[in-house]
Amino acid sequence: MKELFARIEEKYGVKISDDGDMTNAWKLVEILKEDGWVVYIITAKGREQVDAWHPNYGSLYAQFGEIPHFKNVVEGICITALTIKELKENGTI
């Protein structure tokens, strides 16, 4: 997870201390919201799911792959934010 958090800090300037740091992970949700993304968080016993939807691109994971399950919500938010950033950087969206 340290590598994931380092990538988040590099790409977004948000420092996440550990997988329970929802306060700082939520900053990523706010950044995505400002870019027009709707972030969906679904939690249930044994299921941690995060997806994002944009009016111009549709559902992130439905559009570009399967909806993954994450170890926790913080990981899901981070991976979703990085996926969006990478798709923007390579010109896919």
PDB file of C-alpha atoms in Angstrom, residues 6-86:
ATOM      1  CA  ALA A   6       3.266   7.327  -2.878  1.00  0.00           C
ATOM      2  CA  ARG A   7       1.736   7.348  -6.371  1.00  0.00           C
ATOM      3  CA  ILE A   8      -1.306   9.209  -5.041  1.00  0.00           C
ATOM      4  CA  GLU A   9       0.903  11.830  -3.447  1.00  0.00           C
ATOM      5  CA  GLU A  10       2.909  12.192  -6.678  1.00  0.00           C
ATOM      6  CA  LYS A  11      -0.126  12.424  -8.986  1.00  0.00           C
ATOM      7  CA  TYR A  12      -2.609  14.283  -6.765  1.00  0.00           C
ATOM      8  CA  GLY A  13      -0.555  15.896  -3.991  1.00  0.00           C
ATOM      9  CA  VAL A  14      -2.656  14.123  -1.350  1.00  0.00           C
ATOM     10  CA  LYS A  15      -0.780  12.337   1.429  1.00  0.00           C
ATOM     11  CA  ILE A  16      -2.533   9.217   2.718  1.00  0.00           C
ATOM     12  CA  SER A  17      -0.983   7.778   5.860  1.00  0.00           C
ATOM     13  CA  ASP A  18      -2.527   4.286   5.929  1.00  0.00           C
ATOM     14  CA  ASP A  19      -5.461   2.201   4.721  1.00  0.00           C
ATOM     15  CA  GLY A  20      -7.685   3.718   7.406  1.00  0.00           C
ATOM     16  CA  ASP A  21      -7.025   7.337   6.377  1.00  0.00           C
ATOM     17  CA  MET A  22     -10.479   8.047   4.973  1.00  0.00           C
ATOM     18  CA  THR A  23     -10.140  11.778   5.706  1.00  0.00           C
ATOM     19  CA  ASN A  24      -7.408  12.199   3.112  1.00  0.00           C
ATOM     20  CA  ALA A  25      -8.821   9.575   0.735  1.00  0.00           C
ATOM     21  CA  TRP A  26     -12.010  11.632   0.680  1.00  0.00           C
ATOM     22  CA  LYS A  27      -9.964  14.530  -0.716  1.00  0.00           C
ATOM     23  CA  LEU A  28      -9.520  12.381  -3.835  1.00  0.00           C
ATOM     24  CA  VAL A  29     -13.280  11.913  -4.055  1.00  0.00           C
ATOM     25  CA  GLU A  30     -13.681  15.704  -3.911  1.00  0.00           C
ATOM     26  CA  ILE A  31     -11.042  16.193  -6.632  1.00  0.00           C
ATOM     27  CA  LEU A  32     -12.806  13.681  -8.862  1.00  0.00           C
ATOM     28  CA  LYS A  33     -16.150  15.347  -8.155  1.00  0.00           C
ATOM     29  CA  GLU A  34     -14.723  18.695  -9.298  1.00  0.00           C
ATOM     30  CA  ASP A  35     -13.727  16.990 -12.580  1.00  0.00           C
ATOM     31  CA  GLY A  36     -17.340  15.850 -13.071  1.00  0.00           C
ATOM     32  CA  TRP A  37     -17.012  12.294 -11.744  1.00  0.00           C
ATOM     33  CA  VAL A  38     -19.585  10.641  -9.513  1.00  0.00           C
ATOM     34  CA  VAL A  39     -17.895   8.202  -7.125  1.00  0.00           C
ATOM     35  CA  TYR A  40     -19.870   5.176  -5.977  1.00  0.00           C
ATOM     36  CA  ILE A  41     -18.791   3.356  -2.826  1.00  0.00           C
ATOM     37  CA  ILE A  42     -20.435   0.046  -2.009  1.00  0.00           C
ATOM     38  CA  THR A  43     -19.569  -1.828   1.146  1.00  0.00           C
ATOM     39  CA  ALA A  44     -20.863  -5.082   2.516  1.00  0.00           C
ATOM     40  CA  LYS A  45     -19.347  -7.899   4.479  1.00  0.00           C
ATOM     41  CA  GLY A  46     -16.627  -9.304   2.238  1.00  0.00           C
ATOM     42  CA  ARG A  47     -17.238  -6.724  -0.491  1.00  0.00           C
ATOM     43  CA  GLU A  48     -15.534  -3.357  -0.893  1.00  0.00           C
ATOM     44  CA  GLN A  49     -16.334  -1.787  -4.232  1.00  0.00           C
ATOM     45  CA  VAL A  50     -15.601   1.642  -5.685  1.00  0.00           C
ATOM     46  CA  ASP A  51     -16.631   2.815  -9.131  1.00  0.00           C
ATOM     47  CA  ALA A  52     -16.847   6.174 -10.853  1.00  0.00           C
ATOM     48  CA  TRP A  53     -19.200   7.546 -13.517  1.00  0.00           C
ATOM     49  CA  HIS A  54     -18.820  10.595 -15.748  1.00  0.00           C
ATOM     50  CA  PRO A  55     -21.484  12.025 -18.088  1.00  0.00           C
ATOM     51  CA  ASN A  56     -19.019  12.056 -20.997  1.00  0.00           C
ATOM     52  CA  TYR A  57     -17.439   8.642 -20.394  1.00  0.00           C
ATOM     53  CA  GLY A  58     -19.955   6.496 -18.524  1.00  0.00           C
ATOM     54  CA  SER A  59     -18.993   4.032 -15.839  1.00  0.00           C
ATOM     55  CA  LEU A  60     -15.238   3.787 -15.393  1.00  0.00           C
ATOM     56  CA  TYR A  61     -14.926   0.067 -14.820  1.00  0.00           C
ATOM     57  CA  ALA A  62     -17.848  -1.000 -16.999  1.00  0.00           C
ATOM     58  CA  GLN A  63     -16.299   1.017 -19.833  1.00  0.00           C
ATOM     59  CA  PHE A  64     -12.707  -0.079 -19.348  1.00  0.00           C
ATOM     60  CA  GLY A  65     -12.907  -3.433 -17.574  1.00  0.00           C
ATOM     61  CA  GLU A  66     -14.589  -5.369 -14.811  1.00  0.00           C
ATOM     62  CA  ILE A  67     -15.585  -3.819 -11.510  1.00  0.00           C
ATOM     63  CA  PRO A  68     -12.823  -4.846  -9.117  1.00  0.00           C
ATOM     64  CA  HIS A  69     -13.210  -5.651  -5.457  1.00  0.00           C
ATOM     65  CA  PHE A  70     -10.796  -3.946  -3.120  1.00  0.00           C
ATOM     66  CA  LYS A  71      -9.288  -4.827   0.259  1.00  0.00           C
ATOM     67  CA  ASN A  72     -10.843  -1.658   1.682  1.00  0.00           C
ATOM     68  CA  VAL A  73     -12.513   1.550   0.572  1.00  0.00           C
ATOM     69  CA  VAL A  74      -9.351   3.657   0.831  1.00  0.00           C
ATOM     70  CA  GLU A  75      -7.557   1.318  -1.583  1.00  0.00           C
ATOM     71  CA  GLY A  76     -10.546   1.447  -3.931  1.00  0.00           C
ATOM     72  CA  ILE A  77     -10.643   5.236  -3.951  1.00  0.00           C
ATOM     73  CA  CYS A  78      -6.895   5.436  -4.590  1.00  0.00           C
ATOM     74  CA  ILE A  79      -6.886   2.915  -7.418  1.00  0.00           C
ATOM     75  CA  THR A  80      -9.947   4.516  -9.002  1.00  0.00           C
ATOM     76  CA  ALA A  81      -8.345   7.974  -8.838  1.00  0.00           C
ATOM     77  CA  LEU A  82      -5.100   6.669 -10.348  1.00  0.00           C
ATOM     78  CA  THR A  83      -6.986   4.839 -13.105  1.00  0.00           C
ATOM     79  CA  ILE A  84      -8.780   8.054 -14.065  1.00  0.00           C
ATOM     80  CA  LYS A  85      -5.525  10.036 -13.958  1.00  0.00           C
ATOM     81  CA  GLU A  86      -3.746   7.471 -16.176  1.00  0.00           C
TER      82      GLU A  86
END
